[in-house]
Amino acid sequence: MKRSEISFFSPIVNYFKLLVQFTNVLSSYINRRLFFYFYRFEKAKHVVVGGLTAKRGKYVRPFLHSSMTGLFLIGMAVAPLVKEVIPGENQVMPDSTGGAVLGQSIEVQAASMVTTISKKTETGRDTIVVYTVKSGETLSSIAEKFGLATDTIRWQNDLQADATIAEGQKLEIPPIDGVVHKVKRGDTIYSIAKKYSVDPQVIVNWPFNSYTDDENFGLAVGQLIVVPDGIKPKEKIYSQNLYIAGKVTPNAGTVAPSGSFIWPAGGRITQRFVWYHQGLDIANQDAPDILAADAGTIVIAGWPDNVGYGNRVLIDHGNGFQTLYAHLSAIYVTPGQTVNRGDAVGRMGSTGRSTGTHLHFEIRYNGANYDPLTYLQ
């Protein structure tokens, strides 16, 4: 190779040599820095793990509290989104044809029946309160004031069925219908549920009951457990025997639902739809006839379980909707027959878990209960 050619390639060769040297130095520097950082990370990790191992369980409570706080904050963040998809007053809900209807006003009038809202305040209590009897009050009137069954107040205060109360007397008022049980040694959720004739899940579902062990529902001797819808042993709930009155509603033949519901009775609304009472109570001392809210087929007409709803009628409207009419004193229909919208299906009464003459009315869509006030016209 000529000298001129060597002098031409020399700068290029030197450049590549320097580039290789720079790459090697940079690679060595990066490796050292990475090793340094990983070494410090591993050392810190060993310190943390060692501390947790040495003080096992010490940080469980702070961790749980921090986790619950985080879940609470997440819940607050998503609550507005959840509210939009949960049916409520003035929100869109399914109608009988799969469409939607808007919430209706509480003050409504159908045909000649006018219904007014009770002035009773819904307290949402979670504990027992002590109430002083006023002049002229009875167990029945006090029970209505608190939205409870008379039996619930009797059981809580160890009163006999024929007991009377006096002005100034102190009464314990439970937060919900049923029994308040004081835990004794050996009691479990299952033994308490069996004693008061309810499913154990009913006790667990009451959100204000507390446990010493949330996984196994452990109980502490002396604590109070609310048993919703529990029945005190050897007690008989006031009821009337079922009878089919001389008035009988004939079979309507082939019927078709209208897709809307009329008021089944006129009177005063004494309890509205809430999470633990998924229906509407309409009271009327005149005990009027109960009308079918829409056309359909009778599924139940009677008192099959001897408790709870008492004498009842269940109508299947054939479009996903069902309506229930409970606490009747008389039934005018039989299972399997059809009725038109507005046909009389029975008479208002006070059978089952009831403190006075009233109708318990439910509207169900695909097995779920909805607020009747949203649908009634």
mmCIF file of C-alpha atoms in Angstrom:
data_model
loop_
_atom_site.group_PDB
_atom_site.id
_atom_site.type_symbol
_atom_site.label_atom_id
_atom_site.label_comp_id
_atom_site.label_asym_id
_atom_site.label_seq_id
_atom_site.Cartn_x
_atom_site.Cartn_y
_atom_site.Cartn_z
ATOM 1 C CA MET A 1 0.000 0.000 0.000
ATOM 2 C CA LYS A 2 1.259 3.417 -0.872
ATOM 3 C CA ARG A 3 2.084 6.020 1.763
ATOM 4 C CA SER A 4 -0.683 8.325 0.518
ATOM 5 C CA GLU A 5 -3.298 5.586 1.005
ATOM 6 C CA ILE A 6 -2.082 4.821 4.576
ATOM 7 C CA SER A 7 -2.262 8.473 5.543
ATOM 8 C CA PHE A 8 -5.839 8.611 4.198
ATOM 9 C CA PHE A 9 -7.142 5.673 6.332
ATOM 10 C CA SER A 10 -5.291 6.501 9.538
ATOM 11 C CA PRO A 11 -7.889 9.000 10.909
ATOM 12 C CA ILE A 12 -10.704 6.549 10.287
ATOM 13 C CA VAL A 13 -8.909 3.727 12.077
ATOM 14 C CA ASN A 14 -8.096 5.989 15.021
ATOM 15 C CA TYR A 15 -11.739 7.109 15.213
ATOM 16 C CA PHE A 16 -13.014 3.526 15.507
ATOM 17 C CA LYS A 17 -10.377 2.708 18.114
ATOM 18 C CA LEU A 18 -11.497 5.682 20.225
ATOM 19 C CA LEU A 19 -15.168 4.705 19.747
ATOM 20 C CA VAL A 20 -14.485 1.172 21.025
ATOM 21 C CA GLN A 21 -12.578 2.543 24.020
ATOM 22 C CA PHE A 22 -15.438 4.970 24.855
ATOM 23 C CA THR A 23 -18.020 2.190 24.589
ATOM 24 C CA ASN A 24 -16.020 -0.027 26.938
ATOM 25 C CA VAL A 25 -15.626 2.751 29.504
ATOM 26 C CA LEU A 26 -19.339 3.665 29.330
ATOM 27 C CA SER A 27 -20.379 0.042 29.719
ATOM 28 C CA SER A 28 -18.109 -0.363 32.719
ATOM 29 C CA TYR A 29 -19.514 2.797 34.334
ATOM 30 C CA ILE A 30 -23.129 1.722 33.821
ATOM 31 C CA ASN A 31 -22.442 -1.729 35.242
ATOM 32 C CA ARG A 32 -20.810 -0.242 38.356
ATOM 33 C CA ARG A 33 -23.699 2.200 38.932
ATOM 34 C CA LEU A 34 -26.331 -0.472 38.439
ATOM 35 C CA PHE A 35 -24.520 -2.792 40.827
ATOM 36 C CA PHE A 36 -24.296 0.029 43.375
ATOM 37 C CA TYR A 37 -28.031 0.802 43.203
ATOM 38 C CA PHE A 38 -29.104 -2.854 43.295
ATOM 39 C CA TYR A 39 -26.781 -3.461 46.230
ATOM 40 C CA ARG A 40 -28.348 -0.610 48.196
ATOM 41 C CA PHE A 41 -31.891 -1.800 47.265
ATOM 42 C CA GLU A 42 -31.169 -5.353 48.410
ATOM 43 C CA LYS A 43 -29.608 -4.085 51.628
ATOM 44 C CA ALA A 44 -32.671 -1.931 52.371
ATOM 45 C CA LYS A 45 -35.003 -4.814 51.540
ATOM 46 C CA HIS A 46 -33.182 -7.102 53.955
ATOM 47 C CA VAL A 47 -33.541 -4.490 56.695
ATOM 48 C CA VAL A 48 -37.322 -4.177 56.113
ATOM 49 C CA VAL A 49 -37.876 -7.930 55.892
ATOM 50 C CA GLY A 50 -35.804 -8.459 59.004
ATOM 51 C CA GLY A 51 -37.871 -5.908 60.902
ATOM 52 C CA LEU A 52 -41.175 -7.419 59.820
ATOM 53 C CA THR A 53 -39.958 -10.913 60.678
ATOM 54 C CA ALA A 54 -38.712 -9.860 64.090
ATOM 55 C CA LYS A 55 -41.981 -8.056 64.906
ATOM 56 C CA ARG A 56 -44.385 -10.406 63.230
ATOM 57 C CA GLY A 57 -47.975 -9.202 63.577
ATOM 58 C CA LYS A 58 -47.062 -5.789 64.969
ATOM 59 C CA TYR A 59 -47.999 -4.041 61.751
ATOM 60 C CA VAL A 60 -51.152 -6.038 60.991
ATOM 61 C CA ARG A 61 -53.544 -3.499 62.545
ATOM 62 C CA PRO A 62 -51.953 -0.426 60.847
ATOM 63 C CA PHE A 63 -51.976 -2.339 57.550
ATOM 64 C CA LEU A 64 -55.663 -3.250 57.903
ATOM 65 C CA HIS A 65 -56.598 0.280 58.889
ATOM 66 C CA SER A 66 -54.660 1.715 55.948
ATOM 67 C CA SER A 67 -56.314 -0.787 53.593
ATOM 68 C CA MET A 68 -59.823 0.038 54.849
ATOM 69 C CA THR A 69 -59.096 3.754 54.505
ATOM 70 C CA GLY A 70 -57.995 3.166 50.937
ATOM 71 C CA LEU A 71 -61.141 1.172 50.143
ATOM 72 C CA PHE A 72 -63.274 3.922 51.685
ATOM 73 C CA LEU A 73 -61.617 6.567 49.520
ATOM 74 C CA ILE A 74 -62.083 4.403 46.419
ATOM 75 C CA GLY A 75 -65.746 3.930 47.358
ATOM 76 C CA MET A 76 -66.246 7.688 47.644
ATOM 77 C CA ALA A 77 -64.649 8.144 44.250
ATOM 78 C CA VAL A 78 -66.876 5.611 42.465
ATOM 79 C CA ALA A 79 -70.093 6.348 44.405
ATOM 80 C CA PRO A 80 -71.342 8.954 41.884
ATOM 81 C CA LEU A 81 -70.866 6.441 39.062
ATOM 82 C CA VAL A 82 -72.699 3.701 40.976
ATOM 83 C CA LYS A 83 -75.580 6.039 41.842
ATOM 84 C CA GLU A 84 -76.207 6.650 38.159
ATOM 85 C CA VAL A 85 -76.928 2.962 37.502
ATOM 86 C CA ILE A 86 -79.010 2.262 40.651
ATOM 87 C CA PRO A 87 -82.739 2.964 40.253
ATOM 88 C CA GLY A 88 -83.971 5.691 42.574
ATOM 89 C CA GLU A 89 -86.541 8.447 42.776
ATOM 90 C CA ASN A 90 -86.962 10.184 39.422
ATOM 91 C CA GLN A 91 -84.533 7.740 37.798
ATOM 92 C CA VAL A 92 -85.195 5.489 34.819
ATOM 93 C CA MET A 93 -86.453 2.014 35.723
ATOM 94 C CA PRO A 94 -87.644 -0.934 33.637
ATOM 95 C CA ASP A 95 -91.272 -0.997 32.592
ATOM 96 C CA SER A 96 -93.396 -4.005 31.754
ATOM 97 C CA THR A 97 -92.316 -4.008 28.107
ATOM 98 C CA GLY A 98 -88.588 -3.799 28.755
ATOM 99 C CA GLY A 99 -88.595 -0.033 28.234
ATOM 100 C CA ALA A 100 -88.284 2.548 30.959
ATOM 101 C CA VAL A 101 -90.430 4.790 33.116
ATOM 102 C CA LEU A 102 -89.517 7.789 35.227
ATOM 103 C CA GLY A 103 -90.123 8.029 38.979
ATOM 104 C CA GLN A 104 -93.559 9.360 39.838
ATOM 105 C CA SER A 105 -94.595 11.885 42.482
ATOM 106 C CA ILE A 106 -95.466 10.464 45.915
ATOM 107 C CA GLU A 107 -98.777 12.350 46.012
ATOM 108 C CA VAL A 108 -100.916 10.433 43.513
ATOM 109 C CA GLN A 109 -104.572 9.758 42.835
ATOM 110 C CA ALA A 110 -106.065 6.790 41.006
ATOM 111 C CA ALA A 111 -109.758 6.466 40.195
ATOM 112 C CA SER A 112 -111.597 7.624 43.332
ATOM 113 C CA MET A 113 -108.829 6.552 45.725
ATOM 114 C CA VAL A 114 -106.685 9.236 47.373
ATOM 115 C CA THR A 115 -103.534 8.162 49.221
ATOM 116 C CA THR A 116 -101.569 10.373 51.613
ATOM 117 C CA ILE A 117 -98.108 9.872 53.050
ATOM 118 C CA SER A 118 -97.717 9.171 56.758
ATOM 119 C CA LYS A 119 -95.836 11.827 58.738
ATOM 120 C CA LYS A 120 -93.902 9.104 60.544
ATOM 121 C CA THR A 121 -90.157 9.758 60.446
ATOM 122 C CA GLU A 122 -87.826 6.997 59.315
ATOM 123 C CA THR A 123 -85.024 7.018 61.891
ATOM 124 C CA GLY A 124 -82.767 4.300 60.528
ATOM 125 C CA ARG A 125 -81.878 3.341 64.112
ATOM 126 C CA ASP A 126 -79.308 0.683 64.890
ATOM 127 C CA THR A 127 -79.896 0.389 68.660
ATOM 128 C CA ILE A 128 -82.674 0.091 71.228
ATOM 129 C CA VAL A 129 -84.238 3.344 72.454
ATOM 130 C CA VAL A 130 -86.236 3.935 75.642
ATOM 131 C CA TYR A 131 -89.668 5.475 75.091
ATOM 132 C CA THR A 132 -91.936 7.025 77.743
ATOM 133 C CA VAL A 133 -95.618 6.205 77.230
ATOM 134 C CA LYS A 134 -97.833 9.277 76.797
ATOM 135 C CA SER A 135 -101.458 9.703 77.824
ATOM 136 C CA GLY A 136 -103.892 7.753 75.659
ATOM 137 C CA GLU A 137 -101.223 5.704 73.887
ATOM 138 C CA THR A 138 -101.506 1.962 73.355
ATOM 139 C CA LEU A 139 -99.006 -0.677 72.289
ATOM 140 C CA SER A 140 -100.557 -0.611 68.838
ATOM 141 C CA SER A 141 -100.264 3.166 68.438
ATOM 142 C CA ILE A 142 -96.653 3.154 69.693
ATOM 143 C CA ALA A 143 -95.807 0.304 67.337
ATOM 144 C CA GLU A 144 -97.263 2.273 64.412
ATOM 145 C CA LYS A 145 -95.297 5.359 65.447
ATOM 146 C CA PHE A 146 -92.019 3.419 65.222
ATOM 147 C CA GLY A 147 -93.040 1.304 62.223
ATOM 148 C CA LEU A 148 -92.872 -1.946 64.186
ATOM 149 C CA ALA A 149 -95.131 -4.888 64.948
ATOM 150 C CA THR A 150 -96.834 -4.872 68.338
ATOM 151 C CA ASP A 151 -95.315 -8.279 69.079
ATOM 152 C CA THR A 152 -91.802 -6.852 68.681
ATOM 153 C CA ILE A 153 -92.401 -4.321 71.470
ATOM 154 C CA ARG A 154 -94.185 -6.896 73.653
ATOM 155 C CA TRP A 155 -91.321 -9.364 73.356
ATOM 156 C CA GLN A 156 -88.667 -6.768 74.101
ATOM 157 C CA ASN A 157 -90.475 -5.675 77.276
ATOM 158 C CA ASP A 158 -91.717 -9.128 78.426
ATOM 159 C CA LEU A 159 -95.373 -8.106 78.134
ATOM 160 C CA GLN A 160 -98.203 -10.616 77.881
ATOM 161 C CA ALA A 161 -100.536 -10.584 74.911
ATOM 162 C CA ASP A 162 -103.325 -8.984 76.983
ATOM 163 C CA ALA A 163 -101.046 -6.576 78.867
ATOM 164 C CA THR A 164 -101.944 -2.906 79.135
ATOM 165 C CA ILE A 165 -99.552 0.014 79.449
ATOM 166 C CA ALA A 166 -99.787 3.171 81.557
ATOM 167 C CA GLU A 167 -98.770 6.786 81.095
ATOM 168 C CA GLY A 168 -95.167 7.329 82.140
ATOM 169 C CA GLN A 169 -94.194 3.675 81.656
ATOM 170 C CA LYS A 170 -90.787 3.107 80.070
ATOM 171 C CA LEU A 171 -90.640 0.831 77.027
ATOM 172 C CA GLU A 172 -87.602 -0.423 75.124
ATOM 173 C CA ILE A 173 -88.092 -0.002 71.370
ATOM 174 C CA PRO A 174 -85.970 -2.264 69.100
ATOM 175 C CA PRO A 175 -84.647 -0.860 65.800
ATOM 176 C CA ILE A 176 -86.476 -3.391 63.605
ATOM 177 C CA ASP A 177 -89.179 -6.045 63.761
ATOM 178 C CA GLY A 178 -88.003 -9.236 65.424
ATOM 179 C CA VAL A 179 -86.175 -10.093 68.630
ATOM 180 C CA VAL A 180 -83.166 -8.591 70.435
ATOM 181 C CA HIS A 181 -81.227 -11.471 72.002
ATOM 182 C CA LYS A 182 -78.696 -11.196 74.835
ATOM 183 C CA VAL A 183 -75.904 -13.682 74.161
ATOM 184 C CA LYS A 184 -75.401 -16.420 76.760
ATOM 185 C CA ARG A 185 -72.522 -18.846 77.153
ATOM 186 C CA GLY A 186 -72.586 -21.419 74.370
ATOM 187 C CA ASP A 187 -74.731 -19.319 72.006
ATOM 188 C CA THR A 188 -73.820 -19.231 68.324
ATOM 189 C CA ILE A 189 -75.348 -17.534 65.318
ATOM 190 C CA TYR A 190 -76.816 -20.887 64.319
ATOM 191 C CA SER A 191 -78.347 -21.720 67.705
ATOM 192 C CA ILE A 192 -79.853 -18.221 67.975
ATOM 193 C CA ALA A 193 -81.299 -18.456 64.470
ATOM 194 C CA LYS A 194 -82.856 -21.840 65.272
ATOM 195 C CA LYS A 195 -84.314 -20.537 68.538
ATOM 196 C CA TYR A 196 -86.103 -17.656 66.819
ATOM 197 C CA SER A 197 -87.068 -19.551 63.632
ATOM 198 C CA VAL A 198 -84.963 -17.612 61.111
ATOM 199 C CA ASP A 199 -82.126 -18.438 58.744
ATOM 200 C CA PRO A 200 -78.649 -17.601 60.172
ATOM 201 C CA GLN A 201 -78.021 -15.420 57.140
ATOM 202 C CA VAL A 202 -80.843 -13.103 58.290
ATOM 203 C CA ILE A 203 -78.856 -12.311 61.450
ATOM 204 C CA VAL A 204 -75.603 -11.835 59.533
ATOM 205 C CA ASN A 205 -77.317 -9.547 57.013
ATOM 206 C CA TRP A 206 -78.359 -7.051 59.714
ATOM 207 C CA PRO A 207 -75.464 -4.584 59.254
ATOM 208 C CA PHE A 208 -75.296 -3.387 62.871
ATOM 209 C CA ASN A 209 -74.609 -6.755 64.505
ATOM 210 C CA SER A 210 -70.949 -7.082 65.556
ATOM 211 C CA TYR A 211 -68.777 -10.138 66.168
ATOM 212 C CA THR A 212 -65.581 -10.967 68.012
ATOM 213 C CA ASP A 213 -64.476 -12.928 64.971
ATOM 214 C CA ASP A 214 -65.808 -11.718 61.621
ATOM 215 C CA GLU A 215 -64.772 -14.913 59.841
ATOM 216 C CA ASN A 216 -66.605 -17.320 62.152
ATOM 217 C CA PHE A 217 -69.147 -14.834 63.579
ATOM 218 C CA GLY A 218 -67.947 -15.275 67.135
ATOM 219 C CA LEU A 219 -70.093 -13.820 69.921
ATOM 220 C CA ALA A 220 -69.261 -12.344 73.327
ATOM 221 C CA VAL A 221 -71.303 -13.292 76.372
ATOM 222 C CA GLY A 222 -73.634 -10.437 77.277
ATOM 223 C CA GLN A 223 -73.679 -8.675 73.912
ATOM 224 C CA LEU A 224 -76.968 -7.901 72.164
ATOM 225 C CA ILE A 225 -77.785 -9.461 68.801
ATOM 226 C CA VAL A 226 -80.682 -8.236 66.674
ATOM 227 C CA VAL A 227 -82.648 -11.047 65.018
ATOM 228 C CA PRO A 228 -84.727 -9.463 62.230
ATOM 229 C CA ASP A 229 -88.148 -11.131 61.807
ATOM 230 C CA GLY A 230 -87.356 -13.483 64.686
ATOM 231 C CA ILE A 231 -90.266 -15.033 66.587
ATOM 232 C CA LYS A 232 -90.049 -15.464 70.345
ATOM 233 C CA PRO A 233 -90.470 -19.144 71.296
ATOM 234 C CA LYS A 234 -93.906 -20.195 72.573
ATOM 235 C CA GLU A 235 -95.409 -16.963 71.296
ATOM 236 C CA LYS A 236 -98.290 -16.758 68.856
ATOM 237 C CA ILE A 237 -98.444 -13.893 66.394
ATOM 238 C CA TYR A 238 -101.805 -12.201 66.114
ATOM 239 C CA SER A 239 -103.609 -13.353 62.994
ATOM 240 C CA GLN A 240 -107.004 -14.048 61.544
ATOM 241 C CA ASN A 241 -107.991 -17.297 59.960
ATOM 242 C CA LEU A 242 -108.280 -17.400 56.191
ATOM 243 C CA TYR A 243 -111.764 -17.440 54.815
ATOM 244 C CA ILE A 244 -113.171 -17.186 51.342
ATOM 245 C CA ALA A 245 -115.981 -14.646 51.545
ATOM 246 C CA GLY A 246 -119.247 -15.023 49.689
ATOM 247 C CA LYS A 247 -117.870 -12.579 47.139
ATOM 248 C CA VAL A 248 -115.870 -14.491 44.541
ATOM 249 C CA THR A 249 -114.136 -12.963 41.526
ATOM 250 C CA PRO A 250 -114.724 -15.153 38.439
ATOM 251 C CA ASN A 251 -112.045 -16.232 36.005
ATOM 252 C CA ALA A 252 -111.366 -13.492 33.459
ATOM 253 C CA GLY A 253 -110.360 -15.854 30.651
ATOM 254 C CA THR A 254 -107.591 -14.703 28.334
ATOM 255 C CA VAL A 255 -106.022 -11.504 29.631
ATOM 256 C CA ALA A 256 -103.139 -9.246 28.612
ATOM 257 C CA PRO A 257 -101.261 -6.855 30.890
ATOM 258 C CA SER A 258 -101.596 -3.148 30.175
ATOM 259 C CA GLY A 259 -98.010 -2.413 31.226
ATOM 260 C CA SER A 260 -99.077 0.047 33.911
ATOM 261 C CA PHE A 261 -100.319 -0.370 37.491
ATOM 262 C CA ILE A 262 -103.277 1.153 39.323
ATOM 263 C CA TRP A 263 -103.426 1.618 43.088
ATOM 264 C CA PRO A 264 -104.620 -1.630 44.706
ATOM 265 C CA ALA A 265 -106.339 0.220 47.578
ATOM 266 C CA GLY A 266 -106.961 3.651 49.007
ATOM 267 C CA GLY A 267 -105.739 4.707 52.433
ATOM 268 C CA ARG A 268 -102.754 6.107 54.268
ATOM 269 C CA ILE A 269 -99.201 5.028 53.472
ATOM 270 C CA THR A 270 -97.708 3.956 56.803
ATOM 271 C CA GLN A 271 -94.421 2.572 55.521
ATOM 272 C CA ARG A 272 -92.623 3.100 52.260
ATOM 273 C CA PHE A 273 -90.112 1.005 50.348
ATOM 274 C CA VAL A 274 -86.789 0.704 52.226
ATOM 275 C CA TRP A 275 -83.913 -1.740 52.108
ATOM 276 C CA TYR A 276 -85.328 -4.018 54.817
ATOM 277 C CA HIS A 277 -89.039 -3.514 53.925
ATOM 278 C CA GLN A 278 -89.286 -3.957 50.175
ATOM 279 C CA GLY A 279 -92.888 -3.017 49.707
ATOM 280 C CA LEU A 280 -95.541 -0.385 50.388
ATOM 281 C CA ASP A 281 -97.931 -0.469 53.383
ATOM 282 C CA ILE A 282 -101.354 1.144 52.893
ATOM 283 C CA ALA A 283 -103.589 1.314 55.978
ATOM 284 C CA ASN A 284 -107.362 1.765 55.985
ATOM 285 C CA GLN A 285 -109.562 0.894 58.960
ATOM 286 C CA ASP A 286 -112.535 0.405 56.616
ATOM 287 C CA ALA A 287 -110.841 -2.716 55.209
ATOM 288 C CA PRO A 288 -111.735 -2.121 51.546
ATOM 289 C CA ASP A 289 -111.452 -4.617 48.722
ATOM 290 C CA ILE A 290 -107.984 -5.058 47.200
ATOM 291 C CA LEU A 291 -107.787 -4.606 43.431
ATOM 292 C CA ALA A 292 -105.452 -6.287 40.956
ATOM 293 C CA ALA A 293 -102.941 -3.634 39.877
ATOM 294 C CA ASP A 294 -102.819 -5.152 36.386
ATOM 295 C CA ALA A 295 -104.192 -8.164 34.525
ATOM 296 C CA GLY A 296 -102.534 -11.519 35.097
ATOM 297 C CA THR A 297 -102.680 -15.059 36.460
ATOM 298 C CA ILE A 298 -103.050 -15.912 40.150
ATOM 299 C CA VAL A 299 -99.989 -17.834 41.364
ATOM 300 C CA ILE A 300 -100.618 -17.909 45.131
ATOM 301 C CA ALA A 301 -103.887 -17.404 47.009
ATOM 302 C CA GLY A 302 -103.703 -18.362 50.675
ATOM 303 C CA TRP A 303 -101.351 -18.635 53.634
ATOM 304 C CA PRO A 304 -98.880 -21.417 52.752
ATOM 305 C CA ASP A 305 -96.351 -20.804 55.563
ATOM 306 C CA ASN A 306 -98.586 -19.591 58.431
ATOM 307 C CA VAL A 307 -96.307 -16.589 59.173
ATOM 308 C CA GLY A 308 -94.927 -13.472 57.536
ATOM 309 C CA TYR A 309 -97.209 -12.177 54.804
ATOM 310 C CA GLY A 310 -100.285 -13.899 56.231
ATOM 311 C CA ASN A 311 -103.103 -14.398 53.713
ATOM 312 C CA ARG A 312 -101.736 -13.223 50.388
ATOM 313 C CA VAL A 313 -102.316 -13.143 46.643
ATOM 314 C CA LEU A 314 -99.469 -13.237 44.111
ATOM 315 C CA ILE A 315 -100.245 -12.294 40.505
ATOM 316 C CA ASP A 316 -97.950 -13.067 37.572
ATOM 317 C CA HIS A 317 -98.521 -10.509 34.817
ATOM 318 C CA GLY A 318 -96.683 -12.508 32.157
ATOM 319 C CA ASN A 319 -94.249 -9.743 31.229
ATOM 320 C CA GLY A 320 -91.590 -10.157 33.910
ATOM 321 C CA PHE A 321 -93.700 -8.361 36.524
ATOM 322 C CA GLN A 322 -95.384 -9.866 39.575
ATOM 323 C CA THR A 323 -97.429 -8.117 42.274
ATOM 324 C CA LEU A 324 -97.987 -9.293 45.850
ATOM 325 C CA TYR A 325 -100.918 -8.385 48.116
ATOM 326 C CA ALA A 326 -100.409 -9.431 51.762
ATOM 327 C CA HIS A 327 -102.154 -9.489 55.197
ATOM 328 C CA LEU A 328 -105.584 -10.029 53.605
ATOM 329 C CA SER A 329 -108.620 -10.920 55.729
ATOM 330 C CA ALA A 330 -110.422 -12.500 52.784
ATOM 331 C CA ILE A 331 -109.415 -13.903 49.405
ATOM 332 C CA TYR A 332 -111.728 -13.856 46.383
ATOM 333 C CA VAL A 333 -109.561 -15.764 43.877
ATOM 334 C CA THR A 334 -107.909 -19.164 43.480
ATOM 335 C CA PRO A 335 -104.502 -20.211 42.057
ATOM 336 C CA GLY A 336 -104.491 -20.659 38.302
ATOM 337 C CA GLN A 337 -107.352 -18.313 37.447
ATOM 338 C CA THR A 338 -106.922 -15.023 35.619
ATOM 339 C CA VAL A 339 -108.030 -11.538 36.626
ATOM 340 C CA ASN A 340 -108.428 -8.252 34.819
ATOM 341 C CA ARG A 341 -106.869 -4.974 35.874
ATOM 342 C CA GLY A 342 -109.055 -3.617 38.679
ATOM 343 C CA ASP A 343 -110.704 -6.939 39.652
ATOM 344 C CA ALA A 344 -111.097 -7.511 43.410
ATOM 345 C CA VAL A 345 -108.702 -10.229 44.630
ATOM 346 C CA GLY A 346 -109.393 -9.999 48.363
ATOM 347 C CA ARG A 347 -110.107 -7.769 51.322
ATOM 348 C CA MET A 348 -107.665 -5.725 53.391
ATOM 349 C CA GLY A 349 -106.888 -7.284 56.776
ATOM 350 C CA SER A 350 -104.272 -7.910 59.455
ATOM 351 C CA THR A 351 -103.098 -11.496 59.101
ATOM 352 C CA GLY A 352 -99.488 -12.617 59.553
ATOM 353 C CA ARG A 353 -96.941 -10.213 61.011
ATOM 354 C CA SER A 354 -99.300 -7.270 61.178
ATOM 355 C CA THR A 355 -100.264 -4.722 63.828
ATOM 356 C CA GLY A 356 -103.424 -3.401 62.221
ATOM 357 C CA THR A 357 -105.606 -3.427 59.128
ATOM 358 C CA HIS A 358 -103.437 -2.626 56.139
ATOM 359 C CA LEU A 359 -102.179 -3.915 52.784
ATOM 360 C CA HIS A 360 -98.545 -4.797 52.153
ATOM 361 C CA PHE A 361 -98.042 -4.353 48.396
ATOM 362 C CA GLU A 362 -94.984 -5.356 46.372
ATOM 363 C CA ILE A 363 -93.985 -4.970 42.720
ATOM 364 C CA ARG A 364 -91.366 -7.407 41.456
ATOM 365 C CA TYR A 365 -89.594 -7.393 38.100
ATOM 366 C CA ASN A 366 -87.608 -10.492 37.088
ATOM 367 C CA GLY A 367 -87.454 -11.531 40.750
ATOM 368 C CA ALA A 368 -86.227 -8.193 42.122
ATOM 369 C CA ASN A 369 -88.357 -5.839 44.221
ATOM 370 C CA TYR A 370 -88.871 -2.230 43.125
ATOM 371 C CA ASP A 371 -90.452 0.753 44.842
ATOM 372 C CA PRO A 372 -94.189 0.618 43.984
ATOM 373 C CA LEU A 373 -94.424 4.422 44.165
ATOM 374 C CA THR A 374 -92.340 4.547 40.979
ATOM 375 C CA TYR A 375 -94.929 2.563 39.027
ATOM 376 C CA LEU A 376 -98.374 3.274 40.483
ATOM 377 C CA GLN A 377 -100.626 5.619 38.560
#
